[in-house]
Amino acid sequence: MNIMVPVEHETPDPRLLLAVDGVTVDFDGFKALNNFSMTLDRGSLRVLIGPNGAGKSTLCDTIIGRVRATSGRVIFKGEEITRLPEDEIVRRGICRKFQTPGILPSLTVRDNLAIAAQRDRRWWRSFGLDIRGTERERVDEVLEQVGLTDRQHETASLLAHGEKQWLEIGMVVATQADLLLLDEPTAGMGPAETSRTAELIRSLLGQHTVLVIDHDMSFVEQLDGRVTVLHQGQFLKEGSVSEIRNDPEVAAVYLGRAKDDAAPHA
Amino acid sequence: MRFTYASAIPVAIIVLAAAAPWLISSYELNLMARFLALAILAIGLVLVWGEGGILSLGQGVFFGLGGYALAMHLKLVMLDPGDIPDFMQWSGLESLPWWWVPFENPVCAILGVVLVPGLFAAGFSWLVFRRRVGGVYFALITQALALAFSTLLISQQAYTGGFNGLTDYSTLLGFDLASDDMIVALYWITLALVVVAFLGVRFLMMSRFGKLLRATRDGENRVRFLGYNPAPYKVIAFTVGAVLAGISGALFTLHAGVISPALVGVVPSIEMVIWVAVGGRNSLWGAVIGALLINFARDEISSAFPNIWLYGLGLMFVLVVSFLPDGIAGLFAANRSGRMAHLLKTLRPGRAA
Ligand SMILES: Nc1ncnc2c1ncn2[C@@H]1O[C@H](COP(=O)(O)OP(=O)(O)O)[C@@H](O)[C@H]1O
Ligand SMILES: [Mg+2]
C-alpha cells in the first residue's frame, strides 16, 4: 500500500477553490490531457476554449470523476478528490452540465429541479412525497432564473432544445454546488438565446464559481471572464478575452482548424 | 375532493370484485383467485420494469420461492409427529432436512414467503447493480437464474419433490382448504392483498423514490452526477418486485393446490413479462388487466386447443409490442393524443403515412 504523501505544506490559499495539478489522461496511448494544470479562485468565471478534440470535455470528466486521471491530482477545497466516487465528488460541491442536454425527460420541469435541489441524497430519505420547504423555494428561484416558471408542470421532454439547455443549467445551479462546470451550454442555440445564456451565467457569479467551455467567440466575449486555451491536451495560454483574441499562437491553433470552427460541434 | 364518475370506477370495481362469491360459482371463484394472485406479481413488474426500466426474466424464481416456502409448510402440517413427507420417504431420506424444519411453524413459513425472495433479490441485485451491470445483461442473468432454479428443483428430488413439485395439501392453520368457506375467505384475502399491493406500489411511484427511479431509468448518469448513488433505488425496486412475486406465488399455490418447477422456470417467467407488456407496463391497472385477461384466455384456449396457446400468446406479444407500446392501458391514455385516437387516425382510409 502507498503511504499517503501530504499534499502541500504551505498554507492553502483560502481563495483557491479548485486546483488541477499536472493531470494526464491516457486513452490507450492517446493523451487527451497531457500534464495539464489550472487553478480556479472562488467566485471567479473561467472560460475554457480550444479546438475540437483539445480535451476540454475530458477535463470536466476528470474533475467530476467520470474519467480517471492516469497521473496528477485534482484538489477541491484543499482536499484531493482525484479518486473519489462520482456521486461523492458531486456532494462535495461540484456539478456538471453535459455537452448533450442531460435532463430527465419523463419528469416534469419542476421535478427535474427538485431532484437536483434535494440536499439529503441518501436513499432512505426518499420515501416522502415532497422536498423540504427551503428546497421548494430554491426550485422556485431557479425556475425564475432560467425563465421556465410558466412551464414548470410540463414534461421536460416537451421543451425546445434551448429550453432543455437552460433546464440543465438550472439543475446544476439548483444543487447549490460551489463549482459549476458548463460544457458547451449554448450548443444549438441562436444568437438571442446565446446572449440570454451569457446573462444567466453572469448572474450566477455571486454564489458560484463557474467554468464554461465554449466554441463561440461572441459568447466568450459576452461572458467576459478569464480565458484558458487548451490545445492537444496541453495548456496553451491564459489571459483576458482581448489578450487571447490578439495572441498569434492562439490564432495559429485556430487558423489550422478554421474550417471546423465555422461550424462548431463536438 | 370533488366527486367524478371516473374516480367512482375503481370503487365500483372493487365492490363488484368483493361481491364475486355471491355472483359466480365456487370453481370460477377459485380460478379468479388464482389469477388475482398472479396480478400481484404483475403489479410488482410495473415497478421493476415500467418504472425502473429493469427487465427481469426471472420473476418465476421469486414466485417459486414464495410458493415453495408456503407449500413446505402445507406439506409438513399434514404429517404425524416425527414423520417426513411421502416423496422424501420414496427417495430414501430418513429425517427432515434441517432447512425444512423452520417451515413447520406457520409464522416462520409466512415470514419465509416474504423474506426468502426479498433477501435473495436484495443480495443478488445489489451485487449486480453495484457493478453497474444493467439492460440486456441483467435480463440475461435473470433468465439464467430462472433456468438454474428450475433445474435445481428438478434435480434435488429428495428435497424438493422434483418434477412433480409439492402438491396435495389439506389444511392451513387448521382450516380445510377444500371447503367452500375457505375458498371464499382465501379469495377475499387475495383481493385485499391485490388492493394493498396496488396502493403500496402507487405510493412508491408518486414519492420522491419513484421519481428518482424513473430518473435513473431515463438517465442513470445524470442522476449519478446530481450526487445520488443510483444503485439503491434499483435494488429496492427489484426487491419490492420480488417480494410481491413471492406473495403471489404463495397465494397461487394455495388456490391451485400445487407448486412445481414447470410453474417457475424460464417460460413462465417470460409469460409474466408478457402479461405486463400486453396490459401496459407503465400502468398498474394495465398490468392487473393484462394478468387477468391473458390467464383467463389461456384457461379457455389451452383446454380446448392445447397446442395453439403458446403461438397465440407469442402473436399477441408481437402485435402489442409493434402497435401498442403502452399496452392495453395505452388505449385509454388520459391525454387527447391517446393511442386510441392515433390508432383510429392511422386506420382511416387514405391516410396511410
Ligand atoms: N473515452 C475515450 N476513449 C478514447 N478517446 C477519447 C475518449 N474520450 C475522448 N477521447 C478523445 O480525446 C480527445 C479529447 O476529447 P474531448 O475532451 O471530448 O475534446 P473537446 O475539447 O472537443 O471537448 C478527442 O480526440 C477524443 O476523441
Ligand atoms: Mg467537448
PDB file of C-alpha atoms and ligand atoms in Angstrom, chain A residues 51-58 96 99 183-184 213 215 265-266, ligand 2:
ATOM      1  CA  PRO A  51     -10.193  23.420 -30.992  1.00  0.00           C
ATOM      2  CA  ASN A  52     -12.300  20.299 -31.308  1.00  0.00           C
ATOM      3  CA  GLY A  53     -10.721  17.351 -29.575  1.00  0.00           C
ATOM      4  CA  ALA A  54      -8.445  19.577 -27.468  1.00  0.00           C
ATOM      5  CA  GLY A  55      -9.517  17.743 -24.315  1.00  0.00           C
ATOM      6  CA  LYS A  56     -11.967  20.251 -22.810  1.00  0.00           C
ATOM      7  CA  SER A  57     -14.730  17.751 -22.110  1.00  0.00           C
ATOM      8  CA  THR A  58     -12.137  15.302 -20.839  1.00  0.00           C
ATOM      9  CA  ARG A  96     -21.557  19.479 -14.290  1.00  0.00           C
ATOM     10  CA  GLN A  99     -22.478  18.599 -23.662  1.00  0.00           C
ATOM     11  CA  ASP A 183     -19.834  22.090 -21.133  1.00  0.00           C
ATOM     12  CA  GLU A 184     -20.954  23.976 -24.267  1.00  0.00           C
ATOM     13  CA  ILE A 213     -16.468  25.539 -22.156  1.00  0.00           C
ATOM     14  CA  HIS A 215     -16.521  27.454 -29.088  1.00  0.00           C
ATOM     15  CA  HIS A 265     -19.626  20.965 -32.767  1.00  0.00           C
ATOM     16  CA  ALA A 266     -18.313  18.055 -30.687  1.00  0.00           C
TER      17      ALA A 266
HETATM   18 MG    MG C   2     -16.307  18.553 -25.840  1.00  0.00          MG
END
